[in-house]
Every structure is written in C-alpha cells, then in structure tokens.
mmCIF file of C-alpha atoms and ligand atoms in Angstrom:
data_model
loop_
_atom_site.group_PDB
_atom_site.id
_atom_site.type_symbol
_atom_site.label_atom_id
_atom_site.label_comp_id
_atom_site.label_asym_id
_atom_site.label_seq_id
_atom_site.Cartn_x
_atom_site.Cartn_y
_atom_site.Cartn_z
ATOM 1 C CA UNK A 1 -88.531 -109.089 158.552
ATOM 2 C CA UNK A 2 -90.905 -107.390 156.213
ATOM 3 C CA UNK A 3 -92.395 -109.133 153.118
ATOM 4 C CA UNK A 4 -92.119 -106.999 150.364
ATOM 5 C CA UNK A 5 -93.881 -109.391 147.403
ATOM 6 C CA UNK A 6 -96.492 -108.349 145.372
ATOM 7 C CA UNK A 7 -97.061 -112.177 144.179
ATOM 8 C CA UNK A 8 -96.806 -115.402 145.448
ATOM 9 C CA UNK A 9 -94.777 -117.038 142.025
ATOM 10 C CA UNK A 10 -93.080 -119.558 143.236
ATOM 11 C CA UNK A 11 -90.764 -120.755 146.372
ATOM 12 C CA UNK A 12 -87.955 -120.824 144.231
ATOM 13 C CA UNK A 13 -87.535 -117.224 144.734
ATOM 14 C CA UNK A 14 -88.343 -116.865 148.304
ATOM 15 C CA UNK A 15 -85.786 -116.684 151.011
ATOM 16 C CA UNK A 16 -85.821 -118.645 153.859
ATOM 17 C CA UNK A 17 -86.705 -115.450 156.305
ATOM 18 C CA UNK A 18 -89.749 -114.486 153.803
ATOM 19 C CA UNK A 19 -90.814 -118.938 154.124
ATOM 20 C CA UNK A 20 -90.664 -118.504 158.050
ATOM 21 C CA UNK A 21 -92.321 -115.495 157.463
ATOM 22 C CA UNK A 22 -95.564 -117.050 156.014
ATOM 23 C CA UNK A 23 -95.535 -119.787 158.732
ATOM 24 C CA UNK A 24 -95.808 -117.783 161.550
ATOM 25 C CA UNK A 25 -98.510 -115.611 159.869
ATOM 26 C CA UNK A 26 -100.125 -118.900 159.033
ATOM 27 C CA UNK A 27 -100.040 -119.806 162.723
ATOM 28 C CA UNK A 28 -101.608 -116.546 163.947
ATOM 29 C CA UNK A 29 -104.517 -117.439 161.182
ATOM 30 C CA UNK A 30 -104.779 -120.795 162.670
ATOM 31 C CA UNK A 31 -105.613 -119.773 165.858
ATOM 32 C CA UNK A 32 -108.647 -117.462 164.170
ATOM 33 C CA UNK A 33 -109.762 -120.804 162.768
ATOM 34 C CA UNK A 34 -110.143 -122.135 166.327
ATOM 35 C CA UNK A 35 -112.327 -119.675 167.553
ATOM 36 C CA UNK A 36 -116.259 -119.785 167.462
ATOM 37 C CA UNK A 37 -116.605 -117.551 165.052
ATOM 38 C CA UNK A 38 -113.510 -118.028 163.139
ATOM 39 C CA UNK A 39 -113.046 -114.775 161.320
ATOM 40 C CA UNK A 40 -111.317 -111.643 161.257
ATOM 41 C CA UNK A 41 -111.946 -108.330 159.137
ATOM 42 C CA UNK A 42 -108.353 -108.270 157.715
ATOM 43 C CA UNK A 43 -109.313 -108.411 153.959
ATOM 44 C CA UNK A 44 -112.516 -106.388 154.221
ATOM 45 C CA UNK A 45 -112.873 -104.300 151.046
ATOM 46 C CA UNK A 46 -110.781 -106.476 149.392
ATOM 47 C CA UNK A 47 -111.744 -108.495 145.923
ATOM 48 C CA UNK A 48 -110.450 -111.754 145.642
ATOM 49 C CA UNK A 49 -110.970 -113.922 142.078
ATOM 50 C CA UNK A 50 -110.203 -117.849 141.999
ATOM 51 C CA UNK A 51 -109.577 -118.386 138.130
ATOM 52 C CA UNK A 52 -109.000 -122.203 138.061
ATOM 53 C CA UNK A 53 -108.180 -123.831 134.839
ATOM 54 C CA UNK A 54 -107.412 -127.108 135.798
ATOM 55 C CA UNK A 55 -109.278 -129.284 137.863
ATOM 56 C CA UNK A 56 -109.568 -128.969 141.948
ATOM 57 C CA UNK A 57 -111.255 -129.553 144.903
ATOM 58 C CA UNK A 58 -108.966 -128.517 147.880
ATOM 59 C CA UNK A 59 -106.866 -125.956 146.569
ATOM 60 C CA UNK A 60 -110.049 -123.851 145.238
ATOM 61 C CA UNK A 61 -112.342 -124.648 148.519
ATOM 62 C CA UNK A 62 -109.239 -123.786 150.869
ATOM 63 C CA UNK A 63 -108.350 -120.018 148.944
ATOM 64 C CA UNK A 64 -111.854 -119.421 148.733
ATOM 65 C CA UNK A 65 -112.549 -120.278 152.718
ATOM 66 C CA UNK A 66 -109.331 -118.389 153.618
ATOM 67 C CA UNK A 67 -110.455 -115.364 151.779
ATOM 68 C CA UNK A 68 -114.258 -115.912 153.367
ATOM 69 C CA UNK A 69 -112.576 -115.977 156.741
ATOM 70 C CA UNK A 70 -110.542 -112.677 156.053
ATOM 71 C CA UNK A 71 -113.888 -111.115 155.071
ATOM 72 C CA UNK A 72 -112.527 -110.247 151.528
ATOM 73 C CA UNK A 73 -115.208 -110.999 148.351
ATOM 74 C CA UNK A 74 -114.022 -114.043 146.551
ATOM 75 C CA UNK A 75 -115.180 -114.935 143.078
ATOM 76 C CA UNK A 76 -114.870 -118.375 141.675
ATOM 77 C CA UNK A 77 -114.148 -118.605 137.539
ATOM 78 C CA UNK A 78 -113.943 -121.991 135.841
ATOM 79 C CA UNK A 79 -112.372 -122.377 132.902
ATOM 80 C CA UNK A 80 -114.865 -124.866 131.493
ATOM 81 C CA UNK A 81 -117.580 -122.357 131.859
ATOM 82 C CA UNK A 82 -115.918 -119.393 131.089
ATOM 83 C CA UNK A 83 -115.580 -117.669 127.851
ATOM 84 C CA UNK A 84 -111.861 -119.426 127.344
ATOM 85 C CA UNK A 85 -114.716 -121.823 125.754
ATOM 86 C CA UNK A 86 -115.008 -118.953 122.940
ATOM 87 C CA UNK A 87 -111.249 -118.846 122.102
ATOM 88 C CA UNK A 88 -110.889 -115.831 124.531
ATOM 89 C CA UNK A 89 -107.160 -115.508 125.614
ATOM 90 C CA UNK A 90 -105.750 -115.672 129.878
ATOM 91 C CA UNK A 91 -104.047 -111.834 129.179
ATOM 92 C CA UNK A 92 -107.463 -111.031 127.883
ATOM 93 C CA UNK A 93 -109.293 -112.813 130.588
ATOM 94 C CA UNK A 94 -106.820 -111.307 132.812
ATOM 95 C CA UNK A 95 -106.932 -107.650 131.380
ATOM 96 C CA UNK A 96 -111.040 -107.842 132.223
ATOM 97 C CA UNK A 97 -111.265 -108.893 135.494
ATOM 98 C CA UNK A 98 -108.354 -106.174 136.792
ATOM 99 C CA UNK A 99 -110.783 -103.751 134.903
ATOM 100 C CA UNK A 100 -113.294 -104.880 137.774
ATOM 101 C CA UNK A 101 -111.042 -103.868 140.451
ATOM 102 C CA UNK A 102 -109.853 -107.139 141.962
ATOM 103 C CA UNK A 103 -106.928 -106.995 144.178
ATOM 104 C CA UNK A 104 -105.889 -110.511 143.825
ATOM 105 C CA UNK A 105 -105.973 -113.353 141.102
ATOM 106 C CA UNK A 106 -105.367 -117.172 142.423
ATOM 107 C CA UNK A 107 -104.260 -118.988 139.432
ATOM 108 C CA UNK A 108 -104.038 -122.744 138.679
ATOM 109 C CA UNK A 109 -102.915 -123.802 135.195
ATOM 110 C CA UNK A 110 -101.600 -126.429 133.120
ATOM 111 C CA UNK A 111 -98.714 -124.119 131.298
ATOM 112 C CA UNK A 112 -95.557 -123.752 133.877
ATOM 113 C CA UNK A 113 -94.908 -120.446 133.688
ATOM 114 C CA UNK A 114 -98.638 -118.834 133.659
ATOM 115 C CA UNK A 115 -98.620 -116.610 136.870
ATOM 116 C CA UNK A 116 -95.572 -115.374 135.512
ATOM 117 C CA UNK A 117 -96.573 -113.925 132.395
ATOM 118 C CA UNK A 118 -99.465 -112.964 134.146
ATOM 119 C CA UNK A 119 -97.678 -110.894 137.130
ATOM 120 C CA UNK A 120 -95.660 -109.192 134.136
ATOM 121 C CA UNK A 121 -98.743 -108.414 132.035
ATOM 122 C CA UNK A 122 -101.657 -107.016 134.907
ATOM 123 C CA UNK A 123 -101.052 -104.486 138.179
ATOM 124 C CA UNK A 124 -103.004 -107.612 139.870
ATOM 125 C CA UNK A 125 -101.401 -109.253 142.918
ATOM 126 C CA UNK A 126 -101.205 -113.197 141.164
ATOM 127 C CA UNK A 127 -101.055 -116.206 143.570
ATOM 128 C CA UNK A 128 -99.944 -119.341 141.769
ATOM 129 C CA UNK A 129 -102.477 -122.536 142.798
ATOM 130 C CA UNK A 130 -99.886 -124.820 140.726
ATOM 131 C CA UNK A 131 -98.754 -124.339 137.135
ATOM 132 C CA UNK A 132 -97.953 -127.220 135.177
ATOM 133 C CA UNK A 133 -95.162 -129.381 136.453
ATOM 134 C CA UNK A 134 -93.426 -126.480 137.710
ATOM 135 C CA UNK A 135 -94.563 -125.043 141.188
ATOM 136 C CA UNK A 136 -97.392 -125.365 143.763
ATOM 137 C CA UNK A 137 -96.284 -122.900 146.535
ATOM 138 C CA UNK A 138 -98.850 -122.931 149.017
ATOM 139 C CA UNK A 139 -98.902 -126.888 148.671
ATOM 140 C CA UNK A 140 -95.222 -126.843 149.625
ATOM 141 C CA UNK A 141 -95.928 -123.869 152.629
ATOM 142 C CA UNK A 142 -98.838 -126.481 154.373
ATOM 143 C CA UNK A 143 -96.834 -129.514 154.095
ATOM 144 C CA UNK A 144 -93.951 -127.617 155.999
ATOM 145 C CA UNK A 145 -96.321 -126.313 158.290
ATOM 146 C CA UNK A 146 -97.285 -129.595 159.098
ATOM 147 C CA UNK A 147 -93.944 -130.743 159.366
ATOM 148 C CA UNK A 148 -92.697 -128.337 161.966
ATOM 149 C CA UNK A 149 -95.933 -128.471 163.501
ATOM 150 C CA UNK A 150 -95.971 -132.002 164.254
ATOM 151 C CA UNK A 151 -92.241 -132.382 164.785
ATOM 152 C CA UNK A 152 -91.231 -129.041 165.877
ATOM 153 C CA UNK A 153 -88.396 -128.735 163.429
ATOM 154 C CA UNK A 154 -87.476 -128.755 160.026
ATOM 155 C CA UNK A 155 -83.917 -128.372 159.727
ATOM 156 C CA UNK A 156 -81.594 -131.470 160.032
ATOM 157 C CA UNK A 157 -84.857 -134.100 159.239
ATOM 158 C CA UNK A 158 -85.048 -136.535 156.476
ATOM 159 C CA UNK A 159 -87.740 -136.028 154.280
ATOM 160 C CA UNK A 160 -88.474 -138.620 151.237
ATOM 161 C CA UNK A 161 -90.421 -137.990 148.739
ATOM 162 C CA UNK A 162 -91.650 -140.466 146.632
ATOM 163 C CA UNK A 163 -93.397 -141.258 143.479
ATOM 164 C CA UNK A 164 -93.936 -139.267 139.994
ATOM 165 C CA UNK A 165 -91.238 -136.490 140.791
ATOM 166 C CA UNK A 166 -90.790 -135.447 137.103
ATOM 167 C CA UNK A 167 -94.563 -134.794 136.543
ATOM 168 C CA UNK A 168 -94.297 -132.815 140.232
ATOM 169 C CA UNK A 169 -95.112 -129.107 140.660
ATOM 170 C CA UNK A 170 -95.223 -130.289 144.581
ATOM 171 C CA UNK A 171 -91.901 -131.957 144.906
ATOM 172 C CA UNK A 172 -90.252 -129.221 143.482
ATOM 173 C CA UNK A 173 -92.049 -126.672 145.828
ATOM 174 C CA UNK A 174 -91.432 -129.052 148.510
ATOM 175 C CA UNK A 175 -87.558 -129.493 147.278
ATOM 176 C CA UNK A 176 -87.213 -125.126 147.377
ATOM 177 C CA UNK A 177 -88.850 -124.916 150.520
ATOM 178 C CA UNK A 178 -87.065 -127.808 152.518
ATOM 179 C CA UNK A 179 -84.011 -126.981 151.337
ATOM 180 C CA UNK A 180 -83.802 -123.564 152.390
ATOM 181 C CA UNK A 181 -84.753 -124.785 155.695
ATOM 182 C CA UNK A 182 -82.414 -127.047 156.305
ATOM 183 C CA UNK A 183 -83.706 -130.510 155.835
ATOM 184 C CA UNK A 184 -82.366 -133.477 153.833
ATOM 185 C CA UNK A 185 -84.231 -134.608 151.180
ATOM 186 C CA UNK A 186 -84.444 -137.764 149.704
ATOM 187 C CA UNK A 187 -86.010 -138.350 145.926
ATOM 188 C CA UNK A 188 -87.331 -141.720 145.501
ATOM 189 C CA UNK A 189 -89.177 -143.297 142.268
ATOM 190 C CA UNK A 190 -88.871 -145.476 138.897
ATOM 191 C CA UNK A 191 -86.059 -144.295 136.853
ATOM 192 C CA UNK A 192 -88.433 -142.873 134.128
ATOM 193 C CA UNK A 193 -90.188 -140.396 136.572
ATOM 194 C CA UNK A 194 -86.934 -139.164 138.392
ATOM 195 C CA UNK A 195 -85.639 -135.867 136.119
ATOM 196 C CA UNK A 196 -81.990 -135.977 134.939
ATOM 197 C CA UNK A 197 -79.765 -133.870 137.417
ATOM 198 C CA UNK A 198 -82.264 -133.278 139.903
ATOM 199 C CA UNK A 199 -79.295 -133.811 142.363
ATOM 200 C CA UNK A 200 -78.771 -130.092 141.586
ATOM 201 C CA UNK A 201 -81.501 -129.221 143.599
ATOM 202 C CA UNK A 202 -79.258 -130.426 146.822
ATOM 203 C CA UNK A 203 -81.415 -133.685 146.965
ATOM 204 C CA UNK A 204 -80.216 -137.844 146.977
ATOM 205 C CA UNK A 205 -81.852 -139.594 144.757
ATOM 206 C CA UNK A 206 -82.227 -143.124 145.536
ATOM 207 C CA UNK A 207 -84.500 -145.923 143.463
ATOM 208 C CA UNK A 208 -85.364 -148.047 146.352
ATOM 209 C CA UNK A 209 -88.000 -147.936 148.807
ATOM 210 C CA UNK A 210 -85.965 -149.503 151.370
ATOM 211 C CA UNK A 211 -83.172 -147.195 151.244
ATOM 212 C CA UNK A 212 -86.131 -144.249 150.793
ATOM 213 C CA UNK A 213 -87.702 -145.396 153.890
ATOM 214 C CA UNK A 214 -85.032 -146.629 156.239
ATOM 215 C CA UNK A 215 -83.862 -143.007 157.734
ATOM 216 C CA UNK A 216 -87.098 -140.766 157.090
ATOM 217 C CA UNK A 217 -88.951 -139.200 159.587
ATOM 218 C CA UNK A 218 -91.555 -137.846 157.122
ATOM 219 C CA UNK A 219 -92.616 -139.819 153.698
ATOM 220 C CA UNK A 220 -94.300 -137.568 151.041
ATOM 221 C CA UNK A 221 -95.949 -139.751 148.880
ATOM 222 C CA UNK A 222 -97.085 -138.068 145.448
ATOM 223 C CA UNK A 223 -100.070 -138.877 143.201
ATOM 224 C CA UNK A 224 -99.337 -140.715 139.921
ATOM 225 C CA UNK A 225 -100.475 -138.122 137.488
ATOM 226 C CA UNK A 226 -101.585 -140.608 134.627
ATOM 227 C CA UNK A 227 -103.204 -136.829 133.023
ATOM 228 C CA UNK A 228 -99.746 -135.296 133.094
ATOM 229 C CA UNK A 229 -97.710 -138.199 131.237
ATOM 230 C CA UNK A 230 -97.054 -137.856 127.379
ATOM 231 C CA UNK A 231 -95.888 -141.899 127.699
ATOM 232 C CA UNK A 232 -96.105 -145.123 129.353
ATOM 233 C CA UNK A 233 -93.273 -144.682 132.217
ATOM 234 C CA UNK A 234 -93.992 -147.697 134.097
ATOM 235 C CA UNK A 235 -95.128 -151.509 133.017
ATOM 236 C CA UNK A 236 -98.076 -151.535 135.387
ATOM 237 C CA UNK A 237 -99.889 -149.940 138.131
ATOM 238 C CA UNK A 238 -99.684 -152.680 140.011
ATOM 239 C CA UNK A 239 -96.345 -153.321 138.980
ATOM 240 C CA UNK A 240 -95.874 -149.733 140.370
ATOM 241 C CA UNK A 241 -97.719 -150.284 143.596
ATOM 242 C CA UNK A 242 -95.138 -153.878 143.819
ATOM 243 C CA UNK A 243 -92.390 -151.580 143.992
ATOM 244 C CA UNK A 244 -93.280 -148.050 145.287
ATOM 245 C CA UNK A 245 -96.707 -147.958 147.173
ATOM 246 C CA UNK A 246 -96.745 -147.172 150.623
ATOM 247 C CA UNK A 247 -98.346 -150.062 152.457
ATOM 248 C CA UNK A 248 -98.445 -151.137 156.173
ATOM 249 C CA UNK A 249 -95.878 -153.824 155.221
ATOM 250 C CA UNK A 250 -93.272 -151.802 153.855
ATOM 251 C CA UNK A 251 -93.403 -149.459 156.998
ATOM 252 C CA UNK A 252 -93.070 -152.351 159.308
ATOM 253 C CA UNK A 253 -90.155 -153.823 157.139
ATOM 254 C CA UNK A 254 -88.049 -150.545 156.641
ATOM 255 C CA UNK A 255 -89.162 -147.518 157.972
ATOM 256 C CA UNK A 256 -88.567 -146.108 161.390
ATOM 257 C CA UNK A 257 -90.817 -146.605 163.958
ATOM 258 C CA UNK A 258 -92.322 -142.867 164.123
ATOM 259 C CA UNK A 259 -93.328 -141.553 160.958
ATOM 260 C CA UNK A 260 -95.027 -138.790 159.222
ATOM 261 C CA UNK A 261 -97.225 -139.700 156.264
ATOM 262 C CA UNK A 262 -97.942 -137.192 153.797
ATOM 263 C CA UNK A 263 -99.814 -136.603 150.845
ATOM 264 C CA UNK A 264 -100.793 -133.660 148.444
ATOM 265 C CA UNK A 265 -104.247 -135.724 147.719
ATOM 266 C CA UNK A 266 -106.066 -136.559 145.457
ATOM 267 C CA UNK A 267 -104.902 -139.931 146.812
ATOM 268 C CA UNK A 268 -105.063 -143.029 144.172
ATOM 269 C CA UNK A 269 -105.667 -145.427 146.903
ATOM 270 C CA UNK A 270 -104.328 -148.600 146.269
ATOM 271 C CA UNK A 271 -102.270 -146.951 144.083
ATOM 272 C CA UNK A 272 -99.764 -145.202 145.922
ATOM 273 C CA UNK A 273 -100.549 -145.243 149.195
ATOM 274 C CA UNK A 274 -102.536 -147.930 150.581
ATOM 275 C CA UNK A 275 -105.885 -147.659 152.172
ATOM 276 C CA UNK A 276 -104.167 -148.623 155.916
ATOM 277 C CA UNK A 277 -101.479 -146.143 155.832
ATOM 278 C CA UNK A 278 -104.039 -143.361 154.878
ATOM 279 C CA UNK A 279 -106.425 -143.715 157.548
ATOM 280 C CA UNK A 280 -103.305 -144.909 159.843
ATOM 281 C CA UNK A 281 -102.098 -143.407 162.469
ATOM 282 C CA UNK A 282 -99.061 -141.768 160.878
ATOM 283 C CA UNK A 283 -101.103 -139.958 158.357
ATOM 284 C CA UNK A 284 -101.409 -136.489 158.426
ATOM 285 C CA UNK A 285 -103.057 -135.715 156.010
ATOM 286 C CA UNK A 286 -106.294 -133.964 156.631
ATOM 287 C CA UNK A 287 -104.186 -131.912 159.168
ATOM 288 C CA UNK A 288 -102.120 -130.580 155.893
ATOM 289 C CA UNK A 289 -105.934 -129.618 154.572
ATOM 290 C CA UNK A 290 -106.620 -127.750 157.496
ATOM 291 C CA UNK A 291 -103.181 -125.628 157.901
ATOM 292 C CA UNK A 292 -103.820 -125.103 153.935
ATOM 293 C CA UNK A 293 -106.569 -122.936 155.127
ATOM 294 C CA UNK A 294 -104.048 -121.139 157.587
ATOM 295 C CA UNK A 295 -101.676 -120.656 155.198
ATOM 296 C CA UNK A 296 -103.819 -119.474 152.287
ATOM 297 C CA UNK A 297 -105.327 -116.668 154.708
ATOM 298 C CA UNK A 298 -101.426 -115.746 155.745
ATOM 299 C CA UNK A 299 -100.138 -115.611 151.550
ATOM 300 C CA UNK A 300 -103.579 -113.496 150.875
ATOM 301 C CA UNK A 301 -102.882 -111.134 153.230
ATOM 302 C CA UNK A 302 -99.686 -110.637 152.890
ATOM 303 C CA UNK A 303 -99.458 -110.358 149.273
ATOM 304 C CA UNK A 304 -102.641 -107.751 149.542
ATOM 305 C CA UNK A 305 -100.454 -106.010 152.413
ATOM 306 C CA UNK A 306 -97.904 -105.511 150.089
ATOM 307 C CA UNK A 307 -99.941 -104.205 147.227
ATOM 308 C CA UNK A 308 -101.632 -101.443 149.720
ATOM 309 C CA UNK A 309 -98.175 -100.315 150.377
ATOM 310 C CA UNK A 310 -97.297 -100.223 146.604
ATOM 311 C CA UNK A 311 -100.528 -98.133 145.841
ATOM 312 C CA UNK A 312 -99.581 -95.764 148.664
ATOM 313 C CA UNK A 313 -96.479 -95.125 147.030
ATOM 314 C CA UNK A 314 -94.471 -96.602 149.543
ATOM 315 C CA UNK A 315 -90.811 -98.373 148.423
ATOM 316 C CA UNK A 316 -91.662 -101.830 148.387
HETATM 317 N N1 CP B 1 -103.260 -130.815 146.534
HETATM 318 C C1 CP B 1 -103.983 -130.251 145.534
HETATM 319 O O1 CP B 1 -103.517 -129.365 144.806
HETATM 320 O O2 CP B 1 -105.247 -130.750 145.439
HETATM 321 P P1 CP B 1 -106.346 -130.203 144.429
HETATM 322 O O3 CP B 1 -105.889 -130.555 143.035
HETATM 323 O O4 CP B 1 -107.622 -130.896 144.803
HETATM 324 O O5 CP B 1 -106.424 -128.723 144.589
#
C-alpha cells in the first residue's frame, strides 16, 4: 500500500487501506516518542507553517511537537496577530507564505470547506486541523488509534458518540473513519443537535442515554460548542447535563462494565462529562493527546513524502 496524497482534506475521502496506513506509521512514530531522545531526522529540510484561525491548544502544540520531533522548521501564525487583522485575504495569506518555500500548511478554520479551496488554489501540501463543522481528520485518526490500541480491534465494536453531533467536525471524522473500519456506531443527543438523515452515514441514532450506553464498549463524549450554535438548542445546561452528561451514575446504571471513555477536549466539566469519569479509570483521554503526537508526525510525513515524489516527477 502506497499513499499517494498530497493533502490530508478530510477522511471522507480516504480508503480504509490509506486509514490503516496512517496508523501503523503512527505506531512506528510512537515508538520514537519513547526513546530518550525522541527524535528522528525524517523532515529535516523541511518547512512546516501552523496557520491557526480559530482557537487551540492541543491541536497546534501536538503538529508543532510532531514536526519538532521530525526535525522539520515549524512556524506558528495566529490569525489574531496576523495581518487577516488588515482585511488581508487566506488565498493571499496563502499565496505569501508558499512564496517562502514551505512544504506544508496545517490549517484550522471556522469555514467548512477552507483546506479545500486552499489545496486547489497553492502547490502547498494543506493538512486540515478542523474546518468548521465539517472535518477534523487527525482528531478522528488518534481517537482510532486509541481505540485499537487499547482494545486491539476496531471492526465489529460499538462505538457511541454522544452530545452536539450537528455542530461536530469530530463525529463526522470519527463517523468516516469508523465506518470504513468496520465498527458500529451509535449517534446519541437532544433532537435539536442530531442532523436530519445522518442515518446515511451507516450510523443508529438513538435519543437515550440508556439505550446509547447499554452495548458500547467505547463512549465518545463531545464538547457542547455554545461558540458554534446560531440558537438556543437545549432548555438548560443543566437540563442538558440531567439528560446527557456522562457521570459515574449513569455508567454504573447502564453501561457495560469495561468501558472506554473518550473525549476530543476541551472538556466542559460538569458539563458533559463529569469530573469522576474524566479522571476515572476508563478515561483515556490524555492517552488520545499523546498518540495525537504519533499520528501528526505519521500525516506530516507522509503527506511531505508524497509531495517529494510529485516534485521529482514521479506519477503520484
Ligand atoms: N481536540 C481539539 O481539536 O482540541 P483543540 O481545539 O485544543 O485543538
């Protein structure tokens, strides 16, 4: 299996050979991250920009360590102190830092659909960080990771995810990616944050925790994105946290005795996911923050692979 992508878009359009692809990359990177000195000379040469435009803390710190620990030279752009400020537009942004000679552009924005028109409009390999409500790849990639990592499978589990799924770029990365590899997916919410005809995706969508929580073996439990919604979708959020937080009660009541507890973070504690199940010992989340490193070193490199191959004139 080669991978033959000069971006990282989406997971929509990745097949399940080029997803397993990226995990066992990601797991030869992991073991780099182990070592003493955990680094390798893969990227050297290479430039490497971070052009954030929405806020984040672990998406930005984990590209920019992955691309320290390949030895490439990251640069870090914020939109809030960037000349965006001046009315400047992303092609033109775009068009000026591929004049510098970057190899690679990590993009998070608030327009679905940005790394797109970006890939189309600059001969700069573009790795989506999350646009919009649309996708957030690499999320999706270290969640499985941690999945098959803890479990040692992905295909024929139950997965529910649960919360805000309409204001989601990470369930619907998470939907692609667990679909492809065989797991059963289970969409769980209020009625105002489920999308119509999501079932077209291939997942069940239920409205009760109970039924949400009775056959998982992993739980991923989503932020409520109070930024992302145009209007009031629930009563309350403690009305929400009544009905759809993830508290040690709930578990004990429905769930099955192992579990995996996930979560993209930031967490709303209290909100979503109580402060118990967090810290408990289902949680996995800080592992998903370190295979995000992992897997952020395995997309960099192989999207830069592919480039080098392009600019030797290779068919790719
Ligand atoms: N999970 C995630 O995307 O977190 P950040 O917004 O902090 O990057």
């Amino acid at each position: 299996m080669k991978w033959e992508h000069r971006h990282l878009l989406g997971i929509e359009e990745l097949t399940k050979e080029e997803i397993l692809l990226i995990l066992e990359q990601a797991e030869g990177f992991k073991e780099v991250l182990t070592r003493a000195i955990p680094k390798v000379p893969t990227l050297r040469g290479k430039t490497i920009v971070n052009l954030f435009c929405e806020p984040s803390t672990r998406t930005r710190i984990s590209f920019e360590l992955a691309a320290k620990r390949l030895n490439a030279d990251i640069l870090n752009i914020a939109a809030a102190s960037s000349s965006f400020q001046k009315g400047e537009t992303l092609k033109d942004t775009i068009k000026n830092i591929e004049a510098m000679n970057v190899d690679v552009i990590i993009i998070r924005h608030a327009c679905a659909g940005a790394p797109y028109f970006l890939a189309k409009n600059t001969n700069v390999g573009i790795v989506n960080a999350g646009d919009g409500a649309h996708e957030h790849p690499t999320q999706a990639l270290l969640d499985i990771f941690t999945i098959r990592e803890k479990l040692g499978k992905l295909a024929g589990l139950n997965v529910s995810i649960i919360g805000d799924i309409a204001h989601s770029r990470v369930a619907r990365s998470n939907i692609w990616a667990l679909t492809k590899l065989g797991a059963r997916i289970t969409v769980c919410g209020p009625k105002t944050m489920i999308p119509k005809e999501i079932e077209k995706l291939g997942v069940t969508v239920t409205y009760s925790i109970k039924d949400a929580l009775k056959t998982a073996d992993v739980v991923n439990v989503l932020r409520i994105q109070i930024e992302r919604q145009q209007e009031v979708v629930f009563p309350s959020l403690r009305e929400y946290t009544r009905s759809f937080g993830i508290d040690k009660e709930k578990l004990k009541t429905f769930a099955k005795k192992e579990i995996l507890i996930l979560h993209p973070g930031p967490i709303n504690r209290g909100v979503e996911l109580s402060q118990e199940v967090a810290d408990g010992e289902y949680s996995v989340i800080l592992d998903q923050v370190i295979n995000g490193v992992a897997i952020r070193m395995a997309v960099l490199f192989l999207v830069s692979m592919a480039r080098k191959e392009n600019e030797e004139g290779k068919e790719i």
